[in-house]
Structures are given as C-alpha cells and as structure tokens.
XYZ file of N, CA and C in Angstrom:
357
model
N -6.209 0.137 -1.722
C -6.018 -1.209 -1.187
C -7.369 -1.792 -0.772
N -7.550 -3.051 -1.090
C -8.790 -3.741 -0.721
C -8.457 -5.137 -0.242
N -9.027 -5.497 0.899
C -8.892 -6.864 1.407
C -10.206 -7.579 1.165
N -10.129 -8.730 0.527
C -11.335 -9.475 0.205
C -11.240 -10.864 0.814
N -12.150 -11.142 1.753
C -12.195 -12.456 2.385
C -13.109 -13.385 1.596
N -12.822 -14.656 1.678
C -13.671 -15.684 1.076
C -13.493 -16.972 1.863
N -14.377 -17.935 1.575
C -14.242 -19.242 2.203
C -15.201 -19.511 3.341
N -15.968 -18.508 3.733
C -16.937 -18.737 4.797
C -18.104 -19.573 4.302
N -18.958 -19.951 5.237
C -20.125 -20.744 4.862
C -20.739 -21.431 6.050
N -21.609 -22.382 5.753
C -22.310 -23.161 6.774
C -21.670 -24.539 6.863
N -21.319 -24.944 8.073
C -20.677 -26.233 8.276
C -21.195 -26.844 9.574
N -21.221 -28.155 9.637
C -21.634 -28.828 10.868
C -20.501 -28.812 11.885
N -20.884 -28.913 13.143
C -19.885 -28.990 14.203
C -18.926 -30.144 13.929
N -17.632 -29.876 14.146
C -16.609 -30.870 13.868
C -16.001 -30.722 12.482
N -16.622 -29.931 11.656
C -16.147 -29.746 10.300
C -15.029 -28.719 10.197
N -14.634 -28.447 8.955
C -13.521 -27.543 8.692
C -13.887 -26.527 7.617
N -13.253 -25.388 7.703
C -13.328 -24.359 6.672
C -11.953 -23.717 6.541
N -11.671 -23.209 5.353
C -10.427 -22.468 5.133
C -10.787 -21.083 4.613
N -10.513 -20.077 5.417
C -10.751 -18.707 4.994
C -9.527 -18.172 4.259
N -9.788 -17.311 3.296
C -8.721 -16.694 2.521
C -8.944 -15.185 2.480
N -7.873 -14.436 2.503
C -7.937 -12.975 2.419
C -6.932 -12.541 1.360
N -7.431 -11.900 0.329
C -6.578 -11.427 -0.755
C -6.413 -9.911 -0.655
N -5.170 -9.475 -0.681
C -4.872 -8.045 -0.585
C -4.585 -7.504 -1.978
N -5.563 -6.799 -2.531
C -5.363 -6.233 -3.857
C -4.967 -4.766 -3.737
N -4.087 -4.347 -4.641
C -3.657 -2.963 -4.620
C -2.595 -2.644 -3.592
N -2.099 -3.667 -2.895
C -1.066 -3.473 -1.871
C 0.278 -3.890 -2.451
N 1.272 -3.012 -2.338
C 2.563 -3.379 -2.889
C 3.199 -4.476 -2.025
N 4.021 -5.285 -2.667
C 4.539 -6.483 -2.024
C 5.340 -6.159 -0.757
N 6.112 -5.091 -0.785
C 6.941 -4.769 0.383
C 6.085 -4.427 1.601
N 4.959 -3.777 1.369
C 4.057 -3.468 2.479
C 3.451 -4.755 3.015
N 2.978 -5.607 2.116
C 2.376 -6.861 2.554
C 3.378 -7.706 3.333
N 4.561 -7.832 2.800
C 5.568 -8.697 3.421
C 5.990 -8.202 4.795
N 5.997 -6.910 5.002
C 6.465 -6.335 6.264
C 5.353 -6.176 7.292
N 4.164 -6.557 6.929
C 3.014 -6.296 7.801
C 2.684 -7.476 8.707
N 1.866 -7.179 9.706
C 1.259 -8.213 10.537
C -0.128 -8.490 9.996
N -0.433 -9.758 9.798
C -1.736 -10.163 9.268
C -2.522 -10.841 10.384
N -3.787 -10.502 10.475
C -4.588 -11.033 11.576
C -5.998 -11.356 11.125
N -6.623 -12.227 11.901
C -8.046 -12.534 11.739
C -8.755 -12.166 13.040
N -9.927 -11.548 12.887
C -10.794 -11.201 13.993
C -12.170 -11.820 13.713
N -12.961 -11.944 14.757
C -14.308 -12.478 14.603
C -15.289 -11.670 15.431
N -16.469 -11.493 14.881
C -17.527 -10.771 15.600
C -18.811 -11.588 15.557
N -19.193 -12.092 16.721
C -20.451 -12.827 16.845
C -21.588 -11.835 17.073
N -22.822 -12.239 16.779
C -23.953 -11.325 16.951
C -24.045 -10.795 18.377
N -24.161 -9.476 18.507
C -24.308 -8.860 19.806
C -23.040 -8.772 20.637
N -21.913 -9.142 20.026
C -20.646 -9.120 20.765
C -19.639 -8.239 20.054
N -18.630 -7.744 20.782
C -17.603 -6.942 20.122
C -16.699 -7.816 19.259
N -16.042 -7.176 18.323
C -15.086 -7.879 17.484
C -13.899 -8.303 18.345
N -13.475 -9.556 18.173
C -12.373 -10.032 18.999
C -11.248 -10.626 18.156
N -10.050 -10.556 18.707
C -8.870 -11.110 18.062
C -8.941 -12.628 18.028
N -8.586 -13.222 16.890
C -8.533 -14.674 16.760
C -7.080 -15.155 16.602
N -6.353 -14.568 15.655
C -4.992 -15.038 15.387
C -4.228 -13.982 14.605
N -2.908 -14.005 14.747
C -2.105 -13.173 13.870
C -0.793 -13.859 13.519
N -0.196 -13.370 12.437
C 1.110 -13.839 12.003
C 1.931 -12.602 11.658
N 3.123 -12.525 12.235
C 3.967 -11.359 12.005
C 4.774 -11.519 10.715
N 5.502 -10.465 10.372
C 6.327 -10.522 9.172
C 7.420 -11.586 9.300
N 7.794 -11.904 10.535
C 8.811 -12.928 10.774
C 8.226 -14.335 10.802
N 6.908 -14.413 10.708
C 6.261 -15.722 10.721
C 5.837 -16.206 12.098
N 5.986 -15.368 13.104
C 5.539 -15.739 14.443
C 4.020 -15.652 14.517
N 3.425 -16.607 15.177
C 1.971 -16.662 15.261
C 1.501 -16.597 16.713
N 0.268 -16.154 16.875
C -0.374 -16.123 18.184
C -1.865 -16.345 17.976
N -2.487 -16.974 18.963
C -3.904 -17.317 18.850
C -4.620 -17.021 20.172
N -5.888 -16.723 20.068
C -6.714 -16.653 21.266
C -6.844 -18.075 21.805
N -6.922 -18.204 23.105
C -6.909 -19.540 23.719
C -7.997 -20.458 23.171
N -9.156 -19.913 22.860
C -10.291 -20.739 22.458
C -10.087 -21.454 21.125
N -9.106 -21.039 20.325
C -8.903 -21.684 19.022
C -7.560 -22.399 18.920
N -6.743 -22.309 19.959
C -5.433 -22.964 19.914
C -5.595 -24.464 19.697
N -4.805 -24.994 18.760
C -4.881 -26.408 18.430
C -5.933 -26.739 17.388
N -6.798 -25.773 17.069
C -7.854 -26.007 16.066
C -7.681 -25.132 14.822
N -7.229 -23.904 15.008
C -7.075 -22.967 13.890
C -5.595 -22.761 13.597
N -5.296 -22.511 12.325
C -3.928 -22.217 11.911
C -3.935 -21.050 10.944
N -3.140 -20.041 11.233
C -3.008 -18.891 10.336
C -1.742 -19.068 9.504
N -1.841 -18.667 8.244
C -0.687 -18.768 7.346
C -0.754 -17.632 6.345
N 0.381 -17.360 5.725
C 0.370 -16.323 4.698
C 1.233 -16.762 3.518
N 0.888 -16.222 2.357
C 1.635 -16.451 1.130
C 2.016 -15.068 0.621
N 3.244 -14.654 0.910
C 3.642 -13.293 0.551
C 3.625 -13.075 -0.963
N 4.066 -14.062 -1.722
C 4.125 -13.900 -3.173
C 2.731 -13.665 -3.763
N 1.726 -14.308 -3.175
C 0.364 -14.151 -3.681
C -0.411 -13.081 -2.910
N 0.218 -12.523 -1.871
C -0.425 -11.510 -1.029
C -1.754 -12.022 -0.485
N -1.674 -13.182 0.134
C -2.867 -13.807 0.707
C -2.596 -14.249 2.147
N -3.648 -14.221 2.925
C -3.624 -14.686 4.306
C -4.703 -15.749 4.428
N -4.406 -16.792 5.182
C -5.341 -17.905 5.319
C -5.635 -18.179 6.793
N -6.792 -18.736 7.027
C -7.126 -19.241 8.354
C -7.764 -20.616 8.173
N -7.015 -21.639 8.512
C -7.537 -22.995 8.478
C -8.251 -23.264 9.795
N -9.524 -23.615 9.698
C -10.362 -23.788 10.884
C -10.824 -25.234 10.934
N -10.345 -25.974 11.910
C -10.723 -27.377 12.084
C -11.507 -27.560 13.372
N -12.169 -28.690 13.464
C -12.940 -29.024 14.668
C -13.838 -27.871 15.088
N -14.561 -27.340 14.134
C -15.377 -26.163 14.395
C -16.498 -26.459 15.391
N -16.794 -25.432 16.178
C -17.835 -25.526 17.203
C -18.899 -24.468 16.929
N -20.122 -24.692 17.414
C -21.161 -23.666 17.212
C -20.749 -22.288 17.730
N -19.959 -22.259 18.781
C -19.529 -20.961 19.330
C -18.508 -20.243 18.453
N -18.044 -20.899 17.400
C -17.162 -20.239 16.426
C -17.958 -19.420 15.416
N -19.275 -19.543 15.455
C -20.125 -18.799 14.528
C -19.916 -17.307 14.687
N -19.579 -16.638 13.582
C -19.282 -15.210 13.609
C -18.982 -14.737 12.195
N -18.884 -13.438 12.054
C -18.313 -12.860 10.840
C -16.819 -12.719 11.087
N -16.022 -13.260 10.183
C -14.573 -13.238 10.315
C -13.977 -12.160 9.404
N -13.084 -11.358 9.996
C -12.480 -10.238 9.298
C -10.970 -10.407 9.206
N -10.440 -10.049 8.082
C -9.001 -10.010 7.865
C -8.508 -8.592 8.146
N -7.346 -8.491 8.770
C -6.747 -7.184 9.061
C -5.262 -7.256 8.752
N -4.767 -6.240 8.057
C -3.346 -6.166 7.744
C -2.826 -4.815 8.203
N -1.824 -4.836 9.070
C -1.266 -3.607 9.622
C 0.231 -3.547 9.392
N 0.706 -2.354 9.095
C 2.139 -2.150 8.906
C 2.562 -0.902 9.665
N 3.329 -1.105 10.729
C 3.847 0.039 11.478
C 4.837 0.821 10.632
N 5.608 0.121 9.828
C 6.632 0.778 9.001
C 6.014 1.769 8.025
N 4.856 1.385 7.474
C 4.207 2.221 6.475
C 2.991 2.960 7.041
N 2.708 2.776 8.319
C 1.596 3.494 8.927
C 0.249 3.134 8.340
N 0.049 1.859 8.026
C -1.206 1.457 7.385
C -1.953 0.434 8.229
N -3.264 0.425 8.055
C -4.142 -0.471 8.803
C -5.381 -0.711 7.949
N -5.509 -1.925 7.423
C -6.608 -2.238 6.523
C -7.449 -3.395 7.069
N -8.761 -3.298 6.829
C -9.711 -4.349 7.202
C -10.461 -4.824 5.968
N -10.823 -6.090 5.967
C -11.698 -6.601 4.942
C -13.147 -6.394 5.327
N -14.046 -6.843 4.456
C -15.482 -6.630 4.674
C -16.115 -7.737 5.496
N -15.389 -8.834 5.687
C -15.871 -9.933 6.509
C -16.496 -11.046 5.704
N -16.425 -12.245 6.260
C -17.073 -13.413 5.674
C -17.757 -14.196 6.792
N -18.983 -14.620 6.533
C -19.792 -15.270 7.562
C -19.414 -16.740 7.712
N -19.202 -17.153 8.937
C -18.996 -18.561 9.265
C -20.102 -18.972 10.225
N -20.845 -19.997 9.845
C -21.927 -20.496 10.683
C -21.700 -21.980 10.934
N -21.650 -22.361 12.207
C -21.421 -23.746 12.584
C -22.686 -24.268 13.262
N -23.277 -25.271 12.673
C -24.511 -25.844 13.225
C -24.191 -27.012 14.152
N -25.034 -27.190 15.140
C -24.797 -28.274 16.111
C -25.464 -29.573 15.687
C-alpha cells in the first residue's frame, strides 16, 4: 500500500489549495472502512492533527482551520482531499495523509506534500 499526496505548492495569503491523497494497492473494503486524516508538520514543530473523516462521513477539524479547510473522500477512487481556503502564513507546513483501519489493523502514512503560504 502506498499513499501519495499531491497538490501542495506556494500560494499567497488568502489563496486556496486542494490537496489530494491517492491510496494505491489498498483494497476498496479497507479504504471504505477506514478513517482518513490530514496532519501537518511545520519546521521545528511536531506533527499535528488537522482534520479527519470517518467511514460514516463524520468530520472533525483542529480549531485553527475550522471554517477554512474541508476534508472529503471519494471511496470509489480511493482518494482523500483537503480543500484549503483563506490560507495564512501559519498554515505553512508539510501536509501528510494518514489512513487507519481498526477493523483491519492498518495504519498508513503518505510521504507528505509541502504547502507554503507567503504573506
């Protein structure tokens, strides 16, 4: 199984980016039953939770991104998305996709994609 993130880049403050995470080699039942999440790690800081979406479609966000970021998933395509609007310089970080399944005892991370927001 491999998670591949894309969509990062350099954007001005106030701009938007859409991150995508593709799960290759993962069978559909595992993907569909899993919790999908995005984490971010800024330079010199620990990796922190940003958002997740459960198999039932319930979502949760860290307070700092509520109202600006939206997590979504496409089970048929085995993809997870993070729509990032109204970006701020403090959102600058490497963003990681994580897919976990308690039912199947699995926990996968992507390699990360860099998001840089200039002021």
